[in-house]
XYZ file of N, CA, C and O in Angstrom:
764
model
N 89.384 152.480 87.682
C 88.569 151.953 88.818
C 88.678 153.085 89.912
O 89.951 153.377 90.138
N 87.643 153.456 90.568
C 87.703 154.402 91.847
C 88.392 153.793 92.963
O 88.222 152.756 93.019
N 88.925 154.247 93.890
C 89.523 153.951 94.999
C 88.716 154.451 96.314
O 88.149 155.425 96.264
N 88.805 153.637 97.351
C 88.356 154.217 98.667
C 89.451 154.697 99.346
O 90.370 154.010 99.674
N 89.312 156.027 99.865
C 90.420 156.645 100.404
C 89.930 157.290 101.911
O 88.643 157.690 101.882
N 90.535 157.064 102.770
C 90.390 157.275 104.141
C 90.904 158.613 104.371
O 92.084 158.715 104.382
N 90.155 159.660 104.794
C 90.648 160.963 105.516
C 90.451 161.033 106.958
O 89.074 160.992 107.386
N 91.492 160.885 107.851
C 91.387 160.978 109.198
C 92.427 161.748 109.871
O 93.655 161.751 109.492
N 91.952 162.444 111.060
C 92.858 163.154 111.800
C 93.218 162.066 113.044
O 92.290 161.620 113.461
N 94.348 162.058 113.196
C 94.954 161.041 114.402
C 95.881 161.679 115.203
O 96.744 162.339 114.831
N 95.855 161.524 116.372
C 96.865 161.588 117.443
C 98.057 160.919 117.362
O 97.970 159.852 116.887
N 99.149 161.463 117.807
C 100.326 160.651 117.905
C 99.959 159.244 118.534
O 100.741 158.200 118.245
N 99.053 159.052 119.412
C 99.075 157.814 120.124
C 97.560 157.110 119.400
O 97.065 156.344 120.385
N 97.167 157.384 118.401
C 96.366 156.580 117.416
C 94.935 156.881 117.636
O 94.008 156.217 117.639
N 94.601 158.078 118.366
C 93.243 158.511 118.637
C 92.842 159.350 117.679
O 93.342 160.227 117.148
N 91.186 159.004 117.400
C 90.583 159.898 116.347
C 89.692 160.933 116.934
O 89.320 161.766 116.129
N 89.338 160.568 118.043
C 88.491 161.665 118.838
C 88.811 161.407 120.320
O 89.408 160.205 120.841
N 88.584 162.359 121.268
C 88.571 162.115 122.665
C 87.355 161.228 123.323
O 86.754 160.811 122.291
N 87.286 161.172 124.444
C 86.295 160.408 125.168
C 84.994 160.642 124.890
O 84.253 159.982 124.869
N 84.908 162.027 124.756
C 83.229 162.593 124.337
C 83.154 162.746 122.852
O 82.172 163.286 122.548
N 83.961 162.241 122.018
C 83.831 162.239 120.760
C 84.418 163.568 119.889
O 84.118 163.885 118.780
N 85.166 164.442 120.859
C 85.390 165.813 120.504
C 86.773 165.718 119.636
O 87.644 164.913 119.773
N 86.972 166.961 118.849
C 88.416 167.024 118.067
C 88.859 168.410 118.689
O 89.694 168.924 117.801
N 88.565 169.011 119.621
C 89.336 170.144 120.037
C 90.856 170.152 120.279
O 91.360 171.152 120.214
N 91.254 168.986 120.479
C 92.834 168.682 120.524
C 93.469 168.982 119.160
O 94.539 168.950 119.156
N 92.745 168.900 117.990
C 93.415 168.866 116.764
C 93.847 170.082 116.231
O 93.087 171.260 116.401
N 94.921 170.486 115.409
C 95.241 171.640 114.861
C 94.388 171.617 113.637
O 94.345 170.616 112.643
N 93.689 172.639 113.269
C 92.987 172.970 111.989
C 93.121 174.408 111.779
O 92.331 175.390 111.852
N 94.458 174.817 111.069
C 94.735 176.346 110.750
C 94.497 176.359 109.221
O 94.107 175.682 108.501
N 94.862 177.473 108.753
C 94.799 177.824 107.253
C 95.488 176.870 106.447
O 95.077 176.460 105.370
N 96.731 176.430 106.795
C 97.536 175.331 106.254
C 96.814 173.954 105.966
O 96.603 173.320 104.854
N 96.019 173.615 107.110
C 95.189 172.410 107.173
C 94.110 172.531 105.989
O 93.528 171.809 105.473
N 93.448 173.724 106.340
C 92.219 174.219 105.599
C 92.778 174.055 103.916
O 91.938 173.306 103.216
N 93.713 174.687 103.650
C 94.208 174.590 102.133
C 94.639 173.041 101.704
O 94.283 172.725 100.732
N 95.098 172.220 102.753
C 95.368 170.956 102.406
C 94.107 170.078 102.182
O 93.803 169.454 101.211
N 93.156 170.358 103.083
C 91.807 169.726 102.876
C 91.237 170.235 101.571
O 90.386 169.344 100.812
N 91.052 171.409 101.335
C 90.576 171.990 99.870
C 91.162 171.208 98.743
O 90.391 170.960 97.837
N 92.456 171.014 98.786
C 93.194 170.293 97.853
C 92.656 168.806 97.623
O 92.382 168.460 96.466
N 92.318 168.183 98.695
C 91.932 166.829 98.599
C 90.646 166.811 98.154
O 90.181 165.758 97.528
N 89.737 167.751 98.658
C 88.326 167.725 98.099
C 88.169 167.566 96.444
O 87.270 167.064 95.938
N 89.260 168.092 95.805
C 89.311 168.209 94.251
C 89.240 166.658 93.943
O 89.073 166.491 92.535
N 89.759 165.653 94.534
C 90.026 164.383 94.289
C 88.542 163.514 94.517
O 88.610 162.076 94.139
N 87.709 164.139 95.034
C 86.497 163.346 95.690
C 85.480 163.335 94.791
O 84.855 164.461 94.539
N 84.918 162.262 94.492
C 83.622 162.057 93.806
C 82.465 161.727 94.582
O 81.283 162.044 94.138
N 82.708 161.116 95.886
C 81.613 160.744 96.688
C 82.008 160.642 98.132
O 83.001 159.666 98.353
N 81.469 161.389 98.974
C 81.885 161.277 100.332
C 81.191 160.086 100.865
O 79.999 159.802 100.480
N 81.783 159.128 101.896
C 81.324 157.948 102.539
C 81.224 158.416 104.021
O 82.344 159.013 104.570
N 80.121 158.067 104.554
C 79.876 158.474 106.070
C 79.357 157.406 106.726
O 78.634 156.538 106.240
N 79.592 157.089 108.248
C 78.762 156.292 109.057
C 77.764 157.006 109.589
O 77.559 158.351 109.383
N 76.950 156.465 110.209
C 75.671 157.174 110.608
C 76.028 158.478 111.492
O 75.359 159.584 111.367
N 76.958 158.166 112.351
C 77.087 159.509 113.631
C 77.697 160.679 112.774
O 77.180 161.760 112.910
N 78.895 160.363 111.907
C 79.234 161.508 111.309
C 78.492 162.043 110.182
O 78.271 163.357 110.146
N 77.738 161.140 109.458
C 76.743 161.803 108.625
C 75.642 162.742 109.495
O 75.441 163.838 108.775
N 75.271 162.269 110.481
C 74.166 163.136 111.383
C 74.712 164.387 111.725
O 74.195 165.541 111.567
N 76.019 164.437 112.070
C 76.882 165.755 112.331
C 76.970 166.379 111.120
O 76.761 167.966 111.145
N 77.439 166.203 110.089
C 77.425 166.803 108.658
C 76.230 167.396 108.136
O 76.132 168.541 108.069
N 74.978 166.321 108.133
C 73.833 166.860 107.598
C 73.080 167.865 108.685
O 72.517 168.893 108.248
N 73.844 167.761 109.966
C 72.934 168.857 111.069
C 73.771 170.176 110.873
O 73.069 171.188 111.433
N 75.052 170.057 110.392
C 75.780 171.360 110.295
C 75.589 172.211 109.012
O 75.301 173.405 108.819
N 76.311 171.522 107.865
C 76.523 172.229 106.691
C 75.181 172.886 105.924
O 75.474 174.181 105.596
N 74.175 172.373 106.191
C 73.076 173.045 105.544
C 72.811 174.394 106.202
O 72.248 175.429 105.739
N 73.094 174.384 107.537
C 72.976 175.770 108.384
C 73.841 176.926 107.826
O 73.507 177.960 108.012
N 75.102 176.347 107.310
C 75.897 177.391 106.691
C 75.439 178.007 105.516
O 75.467 179.109 105.566
N 74.573 177.257 104.724
C 74.060 177.817 103.544
C 72.764 178.714 103.938
O 72.425 179.678 103.226
N 72.226 178.384 104.924
C 71.117 179.145 105.547
C 71.337 180.504 106.019
O 70.662 181.421 105.940
N 72.620 180.515 106.426
C 73.274 181.874 107.240
C 74.628 182.372 106.342
O 75.636 182.215 107.220
N 74.448 182.511 105.323
C 75.816 182.824 104.444
C 76.535 184.024 105.044
O 77.981 183.831 104.807
N 75.991 184.943 105.530
C 76.699 186.086 106.115
C 77.464 185.892 107.194
O 78.239 186.774 107.473
N 77.313 184.856 108.032
C 78.029 184.700 109.223
C 79.087 183.507 108.948
O 79.854 182.886 109.980
N 79.304 183.032 107.505
C 80.249 181.958 107.311
C 81.621 182.526 106.497
O 81.428 183.611 105.893
N 82.759 182.102 106.732
C 83.762 182.336 105.882
C 83.640 181.822 104.350
O 82.589 180.890 104.422
N 84.549 182.457 103.475
C 84.205 181.998 102.149
C 84.598 180.511 101.862
O 83.916 179.820 101.173
N 85.618 180.036 102.918
C 85.989 178.728 102.747
C 84.831 177.727 103.155
O 84.589 176.816 102.591
N 84.279 178.154 104.373
C 82.995 177.348 104.876
C 81.899 177.288 103.704
O 81.266 176.246 103.567
N 81.608 178.365 103.174
C 80.533 178.555 102.324
C 80.862 177.611 100.970
O 79.894 176.861 100.668
N 82.143 177.698 100.509
C 82.435 176.968 99.366
C 82.219 175.318 99.637
O 81.686 174.618 98.967
N 82.906 174.965 100.852
C 82.880 173.407 101.184
C 81.107 173.151 101.644
O 80.809 172.223 101.217
N 80.179 173.970 102.106
C 78.873 173.785 102.326
C 78.396 173.515 101.173
O 77.442 172.761 100.998
N 78.459 174.508 99.979
C 77.923 174.044 98.550
C 78.421 172.811 97.978
O 77.668 172.052 97.493
N 79.805 172.557 98.247
C 79.975 171.359 97.454
C 79.692 170.069 98.333
O 79.073 169.073 97.691
N 79.429 170.194 99.540
C 78.914 168.801 100.265
C 77.396 169.012 100.072
O 76.929 167.756 100.279
N 76.812 169.808 99.895
C 75.439 170.006 99.683
C 75.136 169.113 98.267
O 74.057 168.377 98.302
N 75.811 169.472 97.336
C 75.803 169.124 95.801
C 76.071 167.749 95.571
O 75.441 167.019 94.689
N 77.268 167.370 96.217
C 77.869 166.099 95.676
C 77.184 164.969 96.180
O 76.365 164.815 97.115
N 77.168 163.746 95.205
C 76.299 162.585 95.710
C 77.086 162.132 97.031
O 78.336 161.974 96.981
N 76.275 161.628 98.101
C 77.000 161.261 99.111
C 76.316 159.640 99.579
O 75.255 159.462 99.090
N 77.085 158.816 100.473
C 76.592 157.771 100.868
C 76.602 157.595 102.461
O 77.695 158.023 102.745
N 75.362 157.173 103.038
C 75.765 156.970 104.599
C 75.529 155.407 104.745
O 74.635 154.663 104.019
N 76.369 154.647 105.460
C 76.126 153.456 105.816
C 75.699 153.220 107.311
O 76.300 153.803 108.151
N 74.429 152.504 107.373
C 73.912 152.359 108.693
C 73.003 151.424 108.602
O 72.099 151.139 107.546
N 73.074 150.580 109.512
C 71.795 149.438 109.786
C 70.485 149.975 110.327
O 69.553 149.320 110.348
N 70.618 150.876 111.049
C 69.637 151.587 111.924
C 68.691 152.520 111.204
O 67.605 152.735 111.656
N 69.417 153.457 110.453
C 68.606 154.425 109.708
C 67.561 153.969 108.736
O 67.972 152.917 108.204
N 66.415 154.562 108.848
C 65.396 154.351 108.023
C 65.522 154.923 106.528
O 65.041 154.347 105.436
N 66.007 156.284 106.528
C 66.288 156.899 105.432
C 67.095 157.995 105.653
O 67.510 158.318 106.863
N 67.933 158.514 104.567
C 68.741 159.676 104.573
C 68.022 160.723 103.733
O 67.883 160.628 102.496
N 67.948 162.036 104.514
C 67.232 162.832 103.627
C 67.913 164.011 103.332
O 67.595 164.952 102.544
N 69.198 164.275 103.651
C 70.080 165.194 103.117
C 70.129 165.084 101.645
O 70.124 163.993 101.295
N 70.408 166.201 100.937
C 70.234 166.369 99.499
C 71.445 165.423 98.891
O 72.554 165.317 99.301
N 70.957 164.611 97.981
C 72.027 163.798 97.279
C 72.523 162.713 97.998
O 73.751 162.426 97.899
N 71.747 161.987 98.991
C 72.374 161.114 99.849
C 71.794 159.674 99.533
O 70.508 159.516 99.420
N 72.680 158.617 99.529
C 71.998 157.195 99.188
C 72.440 156.558 100.545
O 73.508 156.719 101.099
N 71.452 155.862 101.033
C 71.548 154.830 102.332
C 71.994 153.575 102.081
O 71.328 152.962 101.047
N 72.907 153.058 102.504
C 73.374 151.556 102.321
C 73.241 150.891 103.458
O 73.805 151.305 104.576
N 72.320 149.825 103.692
C 72.119 149.078 104.867
C 72.831 147.900 105.039
O 72.983 147.435 106.166
N 73.376 147.046 104.221
C 73.802 145.927 104.124
C 74.569 145.596 102.943
O 74.827 146.448 101.985
N 75.216 144.372 102.930
C 75.966 143.867 101.719
C 77.121 145.037 101.419
O 77.319 145.414 100.199
N 77.805 145.462 102.229
C 78.836 146.594 102.144
C 79.821 146.281 101.184
O 80.077 146.964 100.254
N 80.412 145.209 101.202
C 81.623 144.684 100.238
C 81.031 144.865 98.837
O 81.576 145.630 97.918
N 79.880 144.387 98.641
C 79.114 144.246 97.154
C 78.969 145.902 96.874
O 79.182 146.147 95.505
N 78.190 146.575 97.587
C 77.836 147.757 97.263
C 79.035 148.736 97.142
O 78.964 149.479 96.292
N 80.152 148.443 97.857
C 81.262 149.457 97.740
C 81.814 148.973 96.246
O 82.596 149.781 95.553
N 82.020 147.724 96.030
C 82.557 147.364 94.661
C 81.747 147.912 93.611
O 82.242 148.458 92.525
N 80.322 148.024 93.624
C 79.552 148.738 92.645
C 79.852 150.180 92.550
O 80.187 150.721 91.482
N 80.186 150.803 93.719
C 80.393 152.371 93.581
C 81.750 152.555 93.241
O 81.884 153.403 92.455
N 82.833 151.617 93.470
C 84.266 151.769 92.826
C 84.130 151.542 91.187
O 84.870 152.366 90.532
N 83.195 150.763 90.815
C 83.043 150.481 89.324
C 82.692 151.686 88.703
O 82.756 151.736 87.270
N 81.774 152.562 89.192
C 81.222 153.728 88.485
C 82.364 154.825 88.254
O 83.459 154.779 88.618
N 82.087 155.337 87.029
C 82.988 156.578 86.621
C 82.971 157.474 87.709
O 82.079 157.859 88.336
N 84.291 158.207 87.582
C 84.258 159.477 88.472
C 85.397 159.451 89.378
O 86.285 158.597 89.307
N 85.499 160.546 90.297
C 86.615 160.526 91.185
C 86.541 159.721 92.357
O 85.410 158.867 92.657
N 87.469 159.474 93.258
C 87.445 158.717 94.263
C 86.318 158.905 95.491
O 85.814 159.705 95.421
N 86.209 157.780 96.066
C 85.363 157.670 97.170
C 85.946 157.902 98.453
O 87.082 157.480 98.688
N 85.674 159.175 99.248
C 86.397 159.005 100.405
C 85.423 159.147 101.745
O 84.520 159.653 101.901
N 86.266 158.333 102.719
C 85.796 158.414 104.046
C 86.173 159.470 104.759
O 87.326 159.703 104.891
N 85.124 160.320 105.369
C 85.507 161.302 106.195
C 85.251 161.057 107.538
O 84.093 160.810 108.228
N 86.271 160.727 108.418
C 85.984 160.524 109.833
C 85.415 159.095 110.069
O 85.894 158.222 109.317
N 84.354 159.140 110.540
C 83.541 157.800 110.629
C 84.409 156.640 111.249
O 84.311 155.511 110.562
N 84.897 156.652 112.595
C 85.647 155.651 113.027
C 84.978 154.164 113.019
O 85.593 153.257 112.823
N 83.694 154.073 113.369
C 82.823 153.073 113.252
C 82.923 152.307 111.770
O 83.027 151.101 111.723
N 82.629 153.274 110.848
C 82.621 152.843 109.428
C 83.876 152.286 109.142
O 84.205 151.274 108.172
N 85.106 153.148 109.496
C 86.296 152.667 109.231
C 86.658 151.315 109.734
O 87.269 150.235 108.953
N 86.406 150.968 110.797
C 86.535 149.663 111.530
C 85.925 148.657 110.482
O 86.552 147.514 110.278
N 84.652 148.684 110.068
C 83.905 147.810 109.115
C 84.839 147.636 107.865
O 85.015 146.640 107.407
N 85.177 148.695 107.332
C 85.955 148.843 106.115
C 87.354 148.097 106.160
O 87.718 147.341 105.636
N 87.936 148.171 107.431
C 89.109 147.539 107.666
C 88.816 146.213 107.810
O 89.921 145.276 107.175
N 87.908 145.866 108.354
C 87.650 144.272 108.675
C 87.377 143.630 107.181
O 87.651 142.403 106.921
N 86.672 144.407 106.265
C 86.419 143.780 105.007
C 87.415 144.294 103.830
O 87.516 143.893 102.733
N 88.706 144.775 104.417
C 89.653 145.107 103.528
C 89.422 146.061 102.114
O 89.654 145.693 101.288
N 88.417 147.049 102.486
C 87.883 147.890 101.546
C 88.691 149.306 101.196
O 88.282 150.004 100.666
N 89.668 149.696 102.304
C 90.127 150.888 102.052
C 91.499 150.744 101.266
O 92.543 149.989 101.426
N 91.586 151.473 100.284
C 92.619 151.496 99.249
C 93.916 152.374 99.504
O 94.985 152.008 99.433
N 93.448 153.702 100.179
C 94.530 154.712 100.484
C 94.077 155.296 101.911
O 92.928 155.354 102.162
N 95.037 155.803 102.607
C 95.044 156.502 104.011
C 95.577 157.892 103.475
O 96.660 158.181 103.148
N 94.870 158.880 104.087
C 95.284 160.419 104.021
C 95.113 160.693 105.712
O 94.190 160.808 106.038
N 96.301 160.427 106.310
C 96.008 160.587 107.721
C 96.991 161.873 107.895
O 97.822 162.126 107.675
N 95.992 162.870 108.814
C 97.004 163.941 109.214
C 97.332 163.699 110.758
O 96.457 163.735 111.578
N 98.488 163.367 111.075
C 98.909 163.033 112.285
C 99.360 164.381 113.174
O 100.158 165.124 112.836
N 98.478 164.547 114.159
C 98.478 165.483 114.850
C 99.630 165.673 115.876
O 99.750 164.666 116.590
N 100.300 166.764 116.371
C 101.340 166.675 117.347
C 100.787 166.860 118.632
O 100.871 167.799 119.421
N 100.081 165.709 119.152
C 99.307 165.752 120.436
C 99.093 164.418 120.847
O 98.703 163.377 119.940
N 99.271 163.927 121.970
C 98.996 162.533 122.550
C 97.780 162.995 123.433
O 97.860 163.774 124.389
N 96.542 162.232 123.187
C 95.534 162.409 124.083
C 95.073 161.471 125.249
O 94.421 161.775 126.078
N 95.691 160.185 125.021
C 95.670 159.457 126.036
C 94.164 158.433 126.280
O 94.253 157.585 126.757
N 93.238 158.867 125.602
C 92.045 158.022 125.751
C 91.124 158.722 124.521
O 91.239 159.835 124.081
N 90.115 157.725 124.194
C 89.191 157.944 123.170
C 88.789 156.887 122.206
O 89.074 155.845 122.647
N 88.559 157.206 120.989
C 88.465 156.299 120.028
C 89.586 155.966 119.296
O 90.325 156.989 118.628
N 90.082 154.833 119.198
C 91.578 154.404 118.414
C 91.027 154.145 116.780
O 90.052 153.731 116.577
N 92.058 154.603 116.087
C 91.966 154.389 114.525
C 91.867 152.822 114.380
O 91.247 152.285 113.736
N 93.254 152.243 114.699
C 93.567 150.915 114.702
C 93.326 150.148 115.659
O 94.296 150.138 116.565
N 92.336 149.521 115.918
C 91.956 148.966 117.048
C 91.319 147.526 116.900
O 90.534 147.418 115.955
N 91.789 146.312 117.510
C 91.206 145.038 117.364
C 91.113 144.536 115.868
O 90.111 144.254 115.285
N 92.335 144.863 115.055
C 92.189 144.548 113.630
C 92.134 142.907 113.574
O 92.784 142.415 114.377
N 91.476 142.408 112.406
C 91.357 141.153 112.371
C 92.422 140.642 111.638
O 92.947 139.406 111.775
N 93.403 141.329 111.048
C 94.647 141.095 110.452
C 95.373 142.300 110.076
O 94.882 143.440 110.157
N 96.893 142.268 110.054
C 97.615 143.319 109.950
C 97.292 144.149 108.542
O 96.823 143.566 107.639
N 97.377 145.421 108.751
C 97.297 146.181 107.463
C 98.474 146.657 107.105
O 99.247 147.365 107.793
N 98.847 146.373 106.079
C 100.335 146.650 105.417
C 100.102 147.992 104.502
O 99.389 147.932 103.626
N 100.941 148.915 104.669
C 100.711 150.188 104.129
C 102.255 150.731 103.490
O 103.201 150.212 103.945
N 102.083 151.373 102.320
C 103.233 151.905 101.655
C 103.174 153.417 101.681
O 102.086 153.919 101.042
N 104.036 154.032 102.140
C 103.985 155.546 102.164
C 104.294 156.015 100.779
O 105.232 155.861 100.097
N 103.164 157.023 100.325
C 103.367 157.422 98.971
C 104.065 158.891 99.295
O 104.761 159.307 98.189
N 103.678 159.709 100.199
C 104.098 160.788 100.453
C 104.024 161.326 101.910
O 103.261 160.848 102.567
N 104.861 162.398 102.143
C 104.599 162.866 103.752
C 104.904 164.510 103.632
O 105.851 164.559 102.789
N 104.139 165.079 104.165
C 104.435 166.696 104.177
C 104.182 167.028 105.663
O 103.210 166.838 106.371
N 105.326 167.834 106.352
C 105.219 168.356 107.470
C 104.734 169.858 107.196
O 105.291 170.599 106.695
N 103.698 170.155 108.209
C 103.200 171.469 108.134
C 103.810 172.285 109.263
O 104.453 171.825 110.251
N 103.658 173.555 109.107
C 104.521 174.458 110.172
C 103.857 174.132 111.560
O 104.609 174.585 112.504
N 102.643 173.826 111.627
C 102.066 173.591 112.951
C 102.748 172.082 113.447
O 102.433 172.084 114.686
N 103.275 171.420 112.765
C 103.868 170.027 113.326
C 102.926 168.828 112.791
O 103.224 167.886 113.028
N 102.014 169.261 112.294
C 100.919 168.190 111.639
C 101.683 167.514 110.453
O 102.271 168.248 109.546
N 101.647 166.247 110.361
C 102.260 165.488 109.329
C 101.034 164.970 108.520
O 100.349 164.259 108.944
N 100.939 165.454 107.145
C 99.980 164.876 106.317
C 100.528 163.673 105.421
O 101.527 163.931 104.683
N 100.138 162.491 105.840
C 100.905 161.391 105.166
C 99.874 160.627 104.457
O 98.760 160.432 104.675
N 100.299 160.141 103.402
C 99.670 159.534 102.360
C 100.000 158.049 102.055
O 101.286 157.880 101.616
N 99.326 156.952 102.552
C 99.741 155.682 102.297
C 98.496 155.030 101.344
O 97.452 155.464 101.138
N 99.257 153.981 100.811
C 98.332 153.021 100.035
C 98.453 151.546 100.591
O 99.405 151.337 101.242
N 97.380 150.813 100.485
C 97.430 149.572 101.108
C 98.026 148.681 100.203
O 97.954 148.452 98.778
N 98.903 147.618 100.742
C 99.693 146.663 99.879
C 98.854 145.413 100.277
O 98.928 144.991 101.355
N 98.453 145.076 99.154
C 97.788 143.550 98.859
C 98.559 142.467 98.343
O 99.249 142.945 97.449
N 98.522 141.426 98.768
C 99.239 140.343 98.181
C 98.660 139.870 96.778
O 97.403 139.982 96.517
């Protein structure tokens, strides 16, 4: 059975973006790029909330339209994300037009159970803090891939905020990068 894995960049003080939704504070260098590329090989289906989906759908197709101005890494990722089956969770969207995207508007736990039962690689949530909150409340996240950034930003959107119940995690691995980023891999401990 496939797992739901969260990939999230988080500050030392538990923020996933600043007050304007920005990520300018995070380190994203060659080592992080290589780490992300390695993780992409484990993904069979990206999962997005409405806002993150809109940003991704608005950006990655433009990379393919202007390949001469993109790095090889960006082009490779743009092709991957264009072609892979994707899911966006939204109660307000009427349709999802980006290539290979399925829209889920309700019955999240049941729909995720169906997706997990399909053959293939894992399901990965990219960012999407609102979706993460919903998944946390429903206990749907099986693993966490957190890149803990060497920065405290003081305000913004928190990763673990207003939890309905504690989330118990077991550390599977941790890697410290030259930049000071810690790539931590946890699994959810369920009774």
